[in-house]
Every structure is written in C-alpha cells, then in structure tokens.
Coordinates of C-alpha atoms in Angstrom, one line a residue:
Chain A
M601 CA -52.0 14.7 -30.8
A602 CA -50.2 17.5 -32.7
V603 CA -53.5 19.3 -33.3
H604 CA -54.4 18.9 -29.6
R605 CA -51.1 20.4 -28.6
R606 CA -51.5 23.3 -31.0
V607 CA -54.9 24.1 -29.7
R608 CA -53.5 24.1 -26.2
T609 CA -50.7 26.4 -27.1
A610 CA -53.1 28.7 -28.8
F611 CA -55.3 28.7 -25.7
T612 CA -52.3 29.5 -23.4
T613 CA -51.2 32.3 -25.7
V614 CA -54.6 33.9 -25.7
T615 CA -54.8 33.6 -22.0
A616 CA -51.3 35.2 -21.6
V617 CA -52.2 38.1 -23.9
A618 CA -55.5 38.6 -22.0
I619 CA -53.7 38.7 -18.6
V620 CA -51.3 41.3 -19.9
A621 CA -54.1 43.3 -21.4
V622 CA -56.0 43.3 -18.1
L623 CA -53.0 44.3 -16.1
L624 CA -52.0 47.0 -18.5
F625 CA -55.5 48.4 -19.0
P626 CA -54.9 51.3 -16.5
L627 CA -52.0 52.4 -18.7
Y628 CA -54.1 52.2 -21.8
W629 CA -56.7 54.2 -20.1
M630 CA -54.2 56.9 -19.3
V631 CA -53.0 57.1 -23.0
N632 CA -56.6 57.0 -24.2
A633 CA -57.7 59.8 -21.9
S634 CA -54.6 61.9 -22.8
F635 CA -55.9 62.1 -26.4
Q636 CA -59.5 62.8 -25.7
P637 CA -61.0 66.3 -25.9
P638 CA -62.3 67.4 -22.5
A639 CA -65.9 66.8 -23.4
G640 CA -65.1 63.3 -24.6
L641 CA -64.0 62.3 -21.1
L642 CA -67.4 63.2 -19.7
E643 CA -69.5 60.9 -21.9
T644 CA -71.5 57.8 -21.0
P645 CA -70.5 55.2 -22.1
P646 CA -66.9 56.2 -22.0
R647 CA -65.0 56.5 -25.3
W648 CA -63.0 53.3 -25.4
L649 CA -60.7 54.4 -28.3
P650 CA -59.0 57.7 -28.9
I651 CA -60.8 58.1 -32.2
G652 CA -61.2 61.7 -33.2
G653 CA -58.5 62.4 -30.7
T654 CA -56.7 65.7 -30.0
L655 CA -53.3 66.8 -28.9
E656 CA -54.8 69.6 -26.8
G657 CA -54.0 67.7 -23.7
Y658 CA -50.3 67.5 -24.6
R659 CA -50.2 71.2 -25.5
A660 CA -51.6 72.1 -22.2
A661 CA -49.3 69.7 -20.4
L662 CA -46.2 71.1 -22.1
D663 CA -47.4 74.7 -21.4
G664 CA -48.1 74.1 -17.8
Q665 CA -45.5 71.4 -16.9
G666 CA -42.6 72.2 -19.2
Q667 CA -40.6 73.8 -16.5
A668 CA -41.4 71.0 -14.1
L669 CA -40.2 68.4 -16.6
L670 CA -36.9 70.3 -17.0
N671 CA -36.6 70.4 -13.2
S672 CA -37.2 66.7 -13.0
L673 CA -34.5 66.1 -15.6
A674 CA -32.0 68.3 -13.9
I675 CA -32.7 66.7 -10.5
A676 CA -32.5 63.2 -11.9
A677 CA -29.2 63.9 -13.8
G678 CA -27.7 65.5 -10.7
T679 CA -28.7 62.5 -8.6
V680 CA -27.1 60.1 -11.1
A681 CA -23.8 62.1 -11.1
L682 CA -23.6 62.3 -7.3
T683 CA -24.6 58.7 -6.9
L684 CA -21.9 57.4 -9.2
L685 CA -19.3 59.7 -7.8
L686 CA -19.9 58.4 -4.3
S687 CA -20.7 54.8 -4.9
V688 CA -18.2 53.7 -7.5
P689 CA -15.0 54.3 -5.4
A690 CA -16.8 53.0 -2.3
A691 CA -18.0 49.8 -4.0
Y692 CA -14.4 49.4 -5.4
A693 CA -12.9 49.6 -1.9
L694 CA -15.6 47.3 -0.4
S695 CA -15.0 44.7 -3.1
R696 CA -11.2 44.7 -3.3
F697 CA -9.6 45.8 -0.1
R698 CA -9.7 44.5 3.4
V699 CA -10.8 47.7 5.0
R700 CA -11.6 47.7 8.7
G701 CA -15.2 48.5 9.3
A702 CA -16.3 47.3 5.8
G703 CA -18.8 45.0 7.4
V704 CA -20.3 47.8 9.4
V705 CA -20.6 49.9 6.3
L706 CA -22.4 47.1 4.4
F707 CA -24.7 46.5 7.3
A708 CA -25.5 50.2 7.5
L709 CA -26.2 50.3 3.8
L710 CA -28.8 47.5 4.2
L711 CA -30.3 49.1 7.3
V712 CA -30.7 52.6 6.0
Q713 CA -32.8 51.3 3.1
M714 CA -35.4 50.3 5.7
V715 CA -35.7 53.9 7.1
P716 CA -39.1 55.2 6.1
G717 CA -38.9 58.1 3.6
I718 CA -41.1 60.3 5.8
V719 CA -38.6 60.1 8.6
M720 CA -35.9 61.2 6.2
A721 CA -38.1 64.0 4.9
N722 CA -38.8 65.2 8.4
S723 CA -35.2 65.4 9.5
L724 CA -33.7 66.4 6.1
Y725 CA -36.1 69.4 6.3
A726 CA -34.3 70.5 9.4
V727 CA -30.9 69.8 7.9
M728 CA -31.6 71.6 4.6
N729 CA -33.1 74.5 6.5
Q730 CA -30.0 74.9 8.6
A731 CA -27.9 74.7 5.4
G732 CA -30.1 77.3 3.7
L733 CA -30.8 74.8 0.9
L734 CA -34.6 74.6 1.0
N735 CA -36.3 75.3 -2.3
T736 CA -33.2 74.5 -4.4
H737 CA -32.5 71.7 -6.9
L738 CA -29.5 70.8 -4.8
A739 CA -31.6 69.9 -1.8
L740 CA -33.7 67.5 -3.9
I741 CA -30.6 66.0 -5.5
L742 CA -29.1 65.4 -2.1
A743 CA -32.3 64.0 -0.7
D744 CA -32.9 61.7 -3.7
S745 CA -29.4 60.4 -3.5
T746 CA -30.2 59.0 0.0
V747 CA -32.4 56.5 -1.9
A748 CA -30.0 55.8 -4.7
V749 CA -26.6 55.7 -3.1
P750 CA -27.1 52.6 -0.8
F751 CA -28.7 50.7 -3.7
A752 CA -25.9 51.7 -6.1
V753 CA -23.1 50.7 -3.7
L754 CA -24.6 47.3 -3.0
I755 CA -25.3 46.5 -6.6
L756 CA -21.8 47.7 -7.8
R757 CA -20.1 45.9 -5.0
A758 CA -22.0 42.7 -5.8
F759 CA -20.7 43.0 -9.3
M760 CA -17.1 44.0 -8.5
V761 CA -16.5 41.1 -6.2
T762 CA -17.0 38.8 -9.2
I763 CA -14.1 40.4 -11.1
P764 CA -11.1 38.2 -10.8
K765 CA -8.5 39.6 -8.4
E766 CA -5.7 38.9 -10.9
L767 CA -7.1 41.5 -13.3
G768 CA -6.2 44.3 -10.9
E769 CA -3.1 42.7 -9.5
A770 CA -1.3 42.5 -12.8
A771 CA -1.7 46.2 -13.2
M772 CA -0.5 46.8 -9.6
V773 CA 2.6 44.8 -10.3
D774 CA 3.3 47.2 -13.2
G775 CA 3.2 50.0 -10.7
A776 CA -0.3 51.3 -11.2
G777 CA -1.9 52.9 -8.1
A778 CA -5.4 51.8 -6.8
A779 CA -7.0 54.8 -8.5
R780 CA -5.4 53.9 -11.8
V781 CA -6.6 50.3 -11.4
L782 CA -10.1 51.5 -10.7
W783 CA -10.1 53.8 -13.7
S784 CA -8.5 51.7 -16.4
V785 CA -9.2 48.1 -15.2
I786 CA -12.3 47.9 -13.0
L787 CA -14.5 50.6 -14.6
P788 CA -14.4 49.2 -18.1
V789 CA -15.4 45.8 -17.0
S790 CA -18.1 47.2 -14.6
R791 CA -19.8 49.1 -17.4
N792 CA -23.1 47.2 -17.2
A793 CA -23.4 47.3 -13.4
M794 CA -22.7 51.1 -13.6
I795 CA -25.5 51.5 -16.2
T796 CA -27.9 49.6 -13.9
A797 CA -26.9 51.7 -10.9
A798 CA -27.3 54.9 -13.0
L799 CA -30.6 53.9 -14.5
F800 CA -32.1 53.2 -11.1
A801 CA -30.7 56.4 -9.6
F802 CA -32.4 58.2 -12.4
L803 CA -35.7 56.5 -11.9
F804 CA -35.7 57.0 -8.1
A805 CA -35.1 60.7 -8.5
W806 CA -37.5 61.1 -11.5
A807 CA -40.2 59.4 -9.5
D808 CA -39.6 61.1 -6.2
F809 CA -42.6 62.8 -4.7
L810 CA -42.2 62.8 -1.0
F811 CA -38.9 64.8 -0.8
A812 CA -40.1 67.1 -3.5
I813 CA -43.3 68.0 -1.8
S814 CA -41.6 68.3 1.6
L815 CA -38.4 70.1 0.9
N816 CA -39.7 72.5 -1.6
T817 CA -42.5 75.1 -1.9
D818 CA -41.1 77.0 -4.9
D819 CA -42.8 76.4 -8.2
S820 CA -39.7 77.2 -10.2
V821 CA -37.9 74.2 -8.6
M822 CA -40.9 71.8 -8.5
P823 CA -40.5 68.5 -10.4
V824 CA -43.2 67.0 -12.5
T825 CA -44.5 64.6 -9.9
V826 CA -45.5 67.5 -7.7
G827 CA -46.7 69.3 -10.8
I828 CA -49.1 66.5 -11.5
Y829 CA -50.2 66.4 -7.9
R830 CA -51.0 70.1 -7.9
F831 CA -52.6 69.8 -11.3
I832 CA -55.2 67.3 -10.1
G833 CA -55.9 69.6 -7.1
A834 CA -56.4 72.7 -9.2
H835 CA -58.2 71.4 -12.3
T836 CA -60.1 68.2 -11.8
A837 CA -61.9 68.6 -15.0
D838 CA -58.8 68.8 -17.2
W839 CA -58.2 65.1 -17.0
N840 CA -56.9 65.0 -20.6
S841 CA -54.0 67.3 -19.8
V842 CA -53.4 65.6 -16.4
M843 CA -53.1 62.3 -18.3
A844 CA -51.0 63.8 -21.0
T845 CA -48.6 65.0 -18.3
G846 CA -48.7 61.4 -16.9
V847 CA -47.8 60.0 -20.2
I848 CA -44.9 62.4 -20.6
A849 CA -43.7 61.6 -17.1
S850 CA -43.7 57.9 -18.0
I851 CA -41.5 58.3 -21.0
P852 CA -38.2 57.6 -19.1
A853 CA -39.6 54.4 -17.9
A854 CA -40.8 53.4 -21.4
V855 CA -37.5 54.3 -22.9
L856 CA -35.6 52.3 -20.3
L857 CA -37.8 49.3 -20.9
V858 CA -37.2 49.3 -24.7
A859 CA -33.6 50.4 -24.7
A860 CA -32.2 49.0 -21.5
Q861 CA -34.3 46.1 -20.6
R862 CA -31.6 43.8 -19.5
Y863 CA -30.2 46.5 -17.1
V864 CA -33.6 46.9 -15.6
A865 CA -33.9 43.2 -15.1
A866 CA -30.5 43.1 -13.5
G867 CA -31.7 45.9 -11.1
V868 CA -34.9 44.1 -10.1
T869 CA -33.4 40.7 -9.5
G870 CA -29.8 41.5 -8.9
G871 CA -30.3 43.7 -5.9
A872 CA -32.8 41.5 -4.2
L873 CA -31.3 38.1 -4.7
K874 CA -27.6 38.2 -5.3
D875 CA -24.8 39.0 -3.0
Chain B
M832 CA -3.4 52.1 3.0
L833 CA -4.3 55.8 3.3
A834 CA -5.2 55.9 -0.3
R835 CA -7.4 52.9 0.0
V836 CA -9.3 54.4 2.9
G837 CA -9.8 57.4 0.7
F838 CA -12.1 55.4 -1.6
L839 CA -14.4 54.6 1.2
A840 CA -14.2 57.8 3.2
P841 CA -16.5 59.9 1.1
L842 CA -19.3 57.3 1.5
V843 CA -18.7 57.1 5.2
V844 CA -18.9 60.8 5.6
Y845 CA -22.0 60.9 3.4
L846 CA -23.7 58.2 5.5
A847 CA -22.9 60.1 8.6
V848 CA -24.2 63.5 7.3
F849 CA -27.3 62.2 5.4
F850 CA -28.4 59.3 7.6
G851 CA -26.6 59.5 10.9
Y852 CA -27.1 63.1 11.7
P853 CA -30.7 63.4 10.4
L854 CA -31.8 60.3 12.3
L855 CA -30.3 61.7 15.5
A856 CA -31.9 65.0 14.8
N857 CA -35.2 63.2 14.4
Q858 CA -34.8 61.8 17.9
S859 CA -34.1 65.2 19.3
M860 CA -37.0 66.7 17.4
A861 CA -39.4 64.2 18.8
L862 CA -38.5 65.3 22.3
R863 CA -39.0 69.0 21.6
E864 CA -41.8 71.4 20.8
Y865 CA -40.5 71.8 17.3
T866 CA -42.8 74.1 15.2
A867 CA -42.3 76.3 12.1
A868 CA -41.2 79.1 14.5
S869 CA -38.3 76.9 15.7
F870 CA -36.8 77.1 12.3
Y871 CA -36.6 80.9 12.5
T872 CA -35.9 81.5 16.2
G873 CA -33.8 78.4 16.6
E874 CA -35.7 77.7 19.8
A875 CA -37.4 74.4 20.5
P876 CA -38.1 73.8 24.1
F877 CA -37.5 70.3 25.5
V878 CA -40.8 68.7 26.3
G879 CA -39.7 65.1 27.2
A880 CA -42.1 62.4 26.1
A881 CA -45.0 64.9 25.6
N882 CA -45.0 64.5 21.8
Y883 CA -45.2 60.7 22.1
A884 CA -47.9 61.0 24.8
A885 CA -49.9 63.4 22.5
V886 CA -49.5 61.1 19.5
L887 CA -50.5 57.9 21.4
A888 CA -53.5 59.7 23.0
D889 CA -54.7 61.0 19.7
P890 CA -57.7 59.0 18.3
V891 CA -56.1 59.2 14.9
F892 CA -53.3 57.1 16.1
G893 CA -55.4 54.0 16.4
T894 CA -57.0 54.6 13.0
A895 CA -53.7 55.2 11.4
L896 CA -52.2 52.1 13.0
S897 CA -55.0 49.8 11.9
N898 CA -55.1 51.4 8.4
T899 CA -51.4 50.8 8.1
A900 CA -51.8 47.1 9.1
L901 CA -54.8 46.5 6.8
F902 CA -53.2 48.3 3.9
T903 CA -49.9 46.5 4.3
V904 CA -51.4 43.0 4.8
G905 CA -54.0 43.4 2.1
S906 CA -51.4 44.7 -0.4
L907 CA -48.9 41.9 0.4
V908 CA -51.3 39.0 0.3
F909 CA -52.7 39.9 -3.1
Q910 CA -49.5 41.2 -4.6
F911 CA -47.8 37.9 -3.7
A912 CA -50.7 35.6 -4.6
I913 CA -51.2 37.3 -8.0
G914 CA -47.5 37.6 -8.6
L915 CA -47.0 34.0 -7.9
A916 CA -49.9 32.9 -10.1
L917 CA -48.5 34.9 -12.9
A918 CA -45.0 33.6 -12.4
V919 CA -46.2 30.0 -12.4
F920 CA -48.3 30.7 -15.5
F921 CA -45.5 32.3 -17.5
Q922 CA -43.3 29.3 -16.8
R923 CA -45.2 27.6 -19.6
H924 CA -43.8 27.8 -23.1
V925 CA -46.0 30.7 -24.4
P926 CA -45.0 32.4 -27.6
L927 CA -43.9 35.9 -26.9
N928 CA -43.3 34.9 -23.3
G929 CA -40.3 37.2 -22.8
L930 CA -42.0 40.2 -24.4
L931 CA -45.2 39.8 -22.4
R932 CA -43.3 39.4 -19.1
S933 CA -41.3 42.6 -19.8
L934 CA -44.5 44.5 -20.6
L935 CA -45.9 43.5 -17.2
L936 CA -42.9 45.4 -15.7
V937 CA -44.2 48.7 -17.0
P938 CA -46.4 49.5 -14.0
W939 CA -43.5 49.0 -11.7
L940 CA -41.3 51.4 -13.6
L941 CA -43.7 54.3 -13.6
P942 CA -43.5 57.0 -11.1
L943 CA -46.0 56.1 -8.3
V944 CA -47.6 59.6 -8.7
V945 CA -48.5 58.7 -12.3
S946 CA -50.0 55.3 -11.3
G947 CA -51.9 57.0 -8.5
T948 CA -53.3 59.6 -10.9
V949 CA -54.4 57.0 -13.3
W950 CA -56.3 55.1 -10.6
R951 CA -57.9 58.3 -9.4
W952 CA -59.4 58.8 -12.8
I953 CA -60.5 55.1 -13.0
F954 CA -62.1 55.4 -9.6
D955 CA -63.8 58.7 -10.4
Q956 CA -67.4 58.4 -9.1
E957 CA -69.1 60.1 -12.1
Y958 CA -66.9 59.5 -15.1
G959 CA -64.5 56.8 -14.0
V960 CA -64.4 53.7 -16.2
L961 CA -65.0 51.4 -13.2
N962 CA -68.3 52.8 -12.3
Q963 CA -69.3 53.3 -15.9
T964 CA -68.6 49.7 -16.7
L965 CA -70.4 48.4 -13.6
L966 CA -73.4 50.6 -14.4
G967 CA -73.3 49.5 -18.0
L968 CA -73.4 45.8 -16.9
G969 CA -76.3 46.6 -14.6
L970 CA -74.3 45.4 -11.5
I971 CA -74.9 48.7 -9.6
D972 CA -77.7 51.3 -9.8
Q973 CA -75.6 54.3 -9.0
G974 CA -71.9 55.2 -9.0
V975 CA -69.9 53.8 -6.1
P976 CA -68.0 56.5 -4.2
W977 CA -64.7 54.5 -4.3
L978 CA -62.5 57.2 -2.9
S979 CA -64.9 59.5 -1.1
S980 CA -66.7 57.0 1.1
T981 CA -65.1 56.2 4.4
S982 CA -66.0 52.5 4.0
M983 CA -64.6 52.1 0.5
A984 CA -61.6 54.3 0.4
L985 CA -59.1 52.1 2.2
A986 CA -60.0 49.1 0.0
S987 CA -59.7 51.2 -3.2
V988 CA -56.3 52.6 -2.2
T989 CA -55.1 49.1 -1.4
V990 CA -56.3 47.8 -4.9
A991 CA -54.3 50.5 -6.6
N992 CA -51.2 49.6 -4.5
I993 CA -51.6 45.9 -5.2
W994 CA -51.6 46.7 -8.9
V995 CA -48.3 48.6 -8.4
G996 CA -46.7 45.7 -6.6
I997 CA -47.6 42.8 -8.8
P998 CA -44.7 43.1 -11.3
F999 CA -42.0 43.2 -8.6
N1000 CA -43.5 40.0 -7.0
M1001 CA -43.9 38.3 -10.3
V1002 CA -40.3 39.0 -11.5
I1003 CA -38.6 37.9 -8.3
L1004 CA -40.8 34.8 -8.0
Y1005 CA -40.3 33.9 -11.6
G1006 CA -36.6 34.0 -11.0
G1007 CA -37.0 31.7 -8.0
L1008 CA -39.1 29.3 -10.1
Q1009 CA -36.5 29.1 -12.8
S1010 CA -33.9 28.0 -10.3
I1011 CA -35.9 24.9 -9.3
P1012 CA -34.4 21.9 -11.1
A1013 CA -36.7 20.5 -13.8
H1014 CA -35.8 16.9 -12.9
L1015 CA -37.7 17.3 -9.5
Y1016 CA -40.9 18.0 -11.4
E1017 CA -40.2 15.0 -13.7
A1018 CA -39.6 12.7 -10.8
A1019 CA -42.8 14.0 -9.1
A1020 CA -44.7 13.4 -12.3
L1021 CA -43.3 9.9 -12.6
D1022 CA -44.6 9.3 -9.1
G1023 CA -48.0 10.2 -10.3
A1024 CA -48.2 13.7 -8.8
G1025 CA -50.7 16.0 -10.5
P1026 CA -50.2 19.7 -11.2
W1027 CA -51.5 20.8 -7.8
Q1028 CA -49.4 18.2 -5.9
R1029 CA -46.3 19.2 -7.9
F1030 CA -47.0 22.8 -6.9
R1031 CA -47.7 21.9 -3.3
H1032 CA -44.8 19.5 -2.7
V1033 CA -42.1 20.8 -5.1
T1034 CA -42.7 24.4 -6.0
W1035 CA -44.0 25.8 -2.7
P1036 CA -41.3 24.4 -0.4
L1037 CA -38.4 25.1 -2.8
L1038 CA -39.6 28.6 -3.4
R1039 CA -39.8 29.4 0.3
P1040 CA -36.5 31.4 0.7
V1041 CA -37.4 33.6 -2.3
S1042 CA -40.9 34.0 -1.1
A1043 CA -39.6 35.2 2.3
V1044 CA -37.3 37.8 0.7
V1045 CA -40.1 39.1 -1.5
L1046 CA -42.6 39.3 1.3
M1047 CA -40.2 41.0 3.7
L1048 CA -39.0 43.6 1.1
G1049 CA -42.7 44.2 0.2
L1050 CA -43.5 44.7 3.8
V1051 CA -40.8 47.3 4.4
Y1052 CA -41.8 49.2 1.2
T1053 CA -45.6 49.0 1.8
L1054 CA -45.2 50.2 5.4
K1055 CA -43.7 53.5 4.1
Q1056 CA -45.9 53.9 1.0
F1057 CA -46.9 57.5 0.7
D1058 CA -47.3 58.6 -3.0
V1059 CA -50.3 56.4 -4.0
I1060 CA -52.3 57.3 -0.9
M1061 CA -51.5 61.0 -1.2
V1062 CA -52.6 61.2 -4.8
L1063 CA -55.7 59.2 -4.3
T1064 CA -57.1 60.4 -1.0
Q1065 CA -54.6 62.5 1.0
G1066 CA -55.4 60.2 3.9
G1067 CA -59.1 61.1 3.8
P1068 CA -62.0 61.0 3.8
A1069 CA -62.1 61.6 7.6
N1070 CA -58.8 59.7 8.1
A1071 CA -60.2 56.6 6.4
T1072 CA -57.0 56.1 4.5
Q1073 CA -54.6 57.8 7.0
T1074 CA -51.6 55.6 7.6
L1075 CA -48.7 56.3 10.0
T1076 CA -46.7 57.6 7.0
T1077 CA -49.3 60.0 5.7
W1078 CA -50.2 61.1 9.3
A1079 CA -46.5 61.8 10.1
H1080 CA -46.4 63.9 6.9
A1081 CA -49.6 65.7 7.8
L1082 CA -48.4 66.5 11.3
S1083 CA -45.0 67.8 10.1
F1084 CA -45.8 69.5 6.8
G1085 CA -49.5 70.2 7.2
E1086 CA -49.8 71.3 10.9
L1087 CA -46.1 72.3 10.9
D1088 CA -45.6 70.5 14.2
F1089 CA -42.3 68.7 13.4
G1090 CA -42.0 67.3 16.9
L1091 CA -45.2 65.3 16.5
G1092 CA -44.3 64.3 13.0
A1093 CA -40.9 63.1 14.2
A1094 CA -42.6 61.1 17.0
V1095 CA -44.9 59.3 14.6
G1096 CA -41.9 58.7 12.3
N1097 CA -40.0 57.2 15.1
L1098 CA -42.8 54.8 15.8
L1099 CA -42.7 53.8 12.2
I1100 CA -39.0 53.2 12.4
V1101 CA -39.5 50.9 15.4
I1102 CA -42.1 48.9 13.4
A1103 CA -39.8 48.8 10.3
L1104 CA -36.8 47.9 12.4
V1105 CA -38.6 44.9 14.0
F1106 CA -39.3 43.5 10.5
A1107 CA -35.8 44.5 9.3
L1108 CA -34.3 42.4 12.0
V1109 CA -36.5 39.5 11.1
Y1110 CA -35.5 40.0 7.5
L1111 CA -31.7 40.1 8.2
R1112 CA -32.0 37.1 10.5
G1113 CA -33.8 35.3 7.7
L1114 CA -31.0 36.2 5.3
R1115 CA -28.4 34.5 7.5
T1116 CA -30.2 31.2 7.3
Q1117 CA -30.6 31.2 3.5
P1118 CA -28.6 32.0 0.4
G1119 CA -30.6 35.1 -0.4
A1120 CA -29.1 38.6 0.1
P1121 CA -29.3 42.3 0.5
G1122 CA -32.2 44.5 0.3
S1123 CA -32.8 46.6 -2.8
G1124 CA -35.6 47.2 -5.2
R1125 CA -37.0 50.7 -4.8
R1126 CA -39.6 53.0 -3.4
G1127 CA -39.2 55.4 -0.5

C-alpha cells in the first residue's frame, strides 16, 4: 500500500513538473535565444541549450535599449508615486467616512476599468496635445496612472475597511485630525496593501505599450516595450538581442515573483474576489 | 467635514479630468472630421453620424467584428478550460506544489510585448522552434506560415493569447476550489461518487460564482487586447487578425483620422458596457466583488 502510494506521488510530481515545463517553455526559449550567437539561431535543428553561448545579445540590448530601459524605469516610478498620492487618501476617505457620493465614486472606479485602452489612447491624445504634453514622460505617467489608480483605490479601500474603527477613534479622541490619523495610524497598518498597490502600478506602467506607442513619437522618451517593438521591425535577424532585451524587460516581473510573491498573490486574488 | 472631503476631492477631480473629459471628448471626436490637421488648426467640422456610417459600411468592420468575437471566445474557452484543469490538478498534494504554482504565474507578470515577441520567434516560419520541431517529427513537409497566412494567423494569435491568460484563470479558480469545504467531497465519496461525478456535482456547481467572475473579467480584458496582436501581426496579413481594437488604433494613429478611430472605439465601449452590466448584475447576486486584475 505504502509503495503504491509512493509510486502515485512520484507520478503526480513528474506530471506536475512536466506541466510547468511545457507552459514555461516559451520563456526558456527566450532565455536560450538571448544567449545564442546570431548564426546559432539560424541552424536546423535548433540549438536546444545555450552551450557555447555569448553575451553579444545583451551587449547589443544595453547599447540599443539602455535609454529606453531608463525611460521605462522613470515612467514606472512616476506612476507609482502619482498613484499612491491619489489613491491612499481617497481609499482612506472611502473606507472611514460617510461621504456623500462615495457609492458613485466606487461605481465609477469599477466602470472605468472596463473602458478599452484604445478609447483612452484616442482621447488622451487630444487632451495631451491641448496640454502640450505629447512626447513627454509626464504624458505617459498620467496615461499609465489611469490604469493603476482605479485598481489601487479599490484594493486599498478593500483593505482599509477591515481595520477596526476603534484604532482611529482612539487617536481622534486624543485630538488628532483625520490627516494625522491617516499618517500615523492607518498607513503603518496598511503597509502590505500599499506595497501591493505600488507593485501593480509599477507593473502596469512598465508593461504599457498602447499609450507609449500612441502618445509618443520621440525616441528619447520611448520606453522599452516600444523599443522592443521597433527593434523587431528594424532587425528581424537580430533575434538574440531582441530576446536579450525581452529578458531584461522581464527582470522586474522576476524580481517581484521572488521577492514579493505574497503581494503579487494578494493583487491577483484580492482585487478580483474580495470586497 | 471639509477636511474629510479634501481626501476624496483629488481623486474625484482626477476621474473627471482623466476619464470624464476624455470620454466626452471621444464622443465629440466621433461626430467630427477630426484629422491630424485638426490638432494644429483647431478646426474639426461637425459631420454628424458620417464617421459611424463610414465605419459600418467599411468591409473591414465585418472582418474586425468577427475576428474580435473569434479571438475573444477562443481565448476565453481555452484559458478557462486549461486554467481549471490545472487548478484541479494542483489541488493534489504534490511536493513543491506552491513553488510550481508560483512559477506558472510568470507568463502573467511579463509585459505582453515580451510575451508577444517570444511567440513571434516561436512561430517564425523558417527558424521558429514550432516548425522546426514539426518538420523534425515528420508531421509537416514544409514550414507552416503561422503568422503570414490569412487562414492561420488568427488561430496563432489566439494561441499566444491563451498562453498569456492561463495563469490568471488558474490562480483565481484555484482560490475558488480551496474554498469548497472538503467534507462535501468526503460525503460524495461515501455516497459512491467517482472523481468525475464529484467534479460534476460538487466542484462545478460550487465553483460557478468564481467561474463567472473569471470569465467576465477575461472577456473585458480580451476584448481590448492590443499588445499581443500588434507585436505578432499588426492586424495583418490582409486584416486577418484585425480586431476592433487594432482597427481603431490603425484608423487613429495610422491613417490619422481620429474621428473614425473614435467611432470604432465607441462601438467597442458599447460592447464592453453590455458585458460590464451583465458582470455588475452578476456581482449583486453573489458574494464576489469588484473588477481588477490588469491589462489595458
């Protein structure tokens, strides 16, 4: 019986590993290609392992896309800052006070998440043009925040409603104002929810392609997603450097998965299923 | 009281400026001849419903609509089915279970442009690993033009998008499965129910609310999917993968006719809104809740 069970467990484990291997194969293939010399990518049968690999692709990626990576970083950091600045006080108000119209705001936050990005791109182009912001980092920060802010407010509010009312009230009795309560009572306990909101704001902005390609034609402002897109158009043969750029552009996701896995999980399930 | 309103006011102003105004501007643009010149001269003559008429009369409209439907339904069905199968599978006590499940999340965290780029290389007709493998196994005689043939491109793009969506479906459905009380399975097993019957009569009905949320969120996101298609095919060849989203972008930012682009965008809003209402109605009848996740 015990042997039978052990065989079964072994079988299940092998199956599980095989499933993961199949689903992650495209990622392996990206990493593999990123280390191949250009000629190695044009062989039949393909080189399954990056043996005799080269860092040429990475050198080309950093030479060609270094500025774009810095742009992505600046845009993502700006989006995180703007998102937290707007959504923390709003989530606080929505979770603690009886504000008139709060229901309307919550409904609006749900609804605007359904608005197709292309509609936002189309109309934000007109808005940014009027404001003279086309081809600036700020335009992309503002545009990317339209994805991050509704999500952040909802996830922060969902957390803040679970904080016991007494926690703030005690401070209020001692004469602290609402801003003081937010700063010294609510923020420290909401740390994890804020990390989740910030992480996702970063990921949204880092991954944005639609706004970046619509609101910007200036190479000096272009983020790495557009960089990769242009790269494929321009040099289809340089797949190793394209893939190296892809690997570099995936680093934030990989870091998050290793360093902040539980916040990621909170973002996936929290937003979708909890109120 | 004033101070309290002060916490919410910036958000309300923000929503008005970055959603309210642009959405209204989009309505106005759709009713005007709004071209690149309009941005310089400030003149955009009112043309009534002419943009809508032009869009609906365009043969590309029918193609884009049916592509959008096929792409969305194809993506949802397979993302959901595979995601559910994986969620059920990983309920077993597998060593490394948690590690393996979090590894499966990676594709979901990557920028879509990166995922699209990887698939473009996999689908490459001459050197792509897919054709090379199929040729090596003797299953095909010559490379299949996955992305450059009008009959294959939509299916190929859908496959890439399914791959992108599996993790999200798996994670949410896994969460839903975990919340089904174990004693129900035990009771069913005592009654002599086999694995399939337990799935059919316990898992499936109890998972319904979660399934509905996943499918409706997936629908809204797939409807507006842009990145994967742009990177793989730019809507081509010959509009074979043109969806309403990529078409709206091509009209606005390719042909620089923002009036036409706005009109197509508004049609897309109507479709999304119909499903959004279904979704919100669904929410009221079940303990699920607000929309989130990602992808624009």
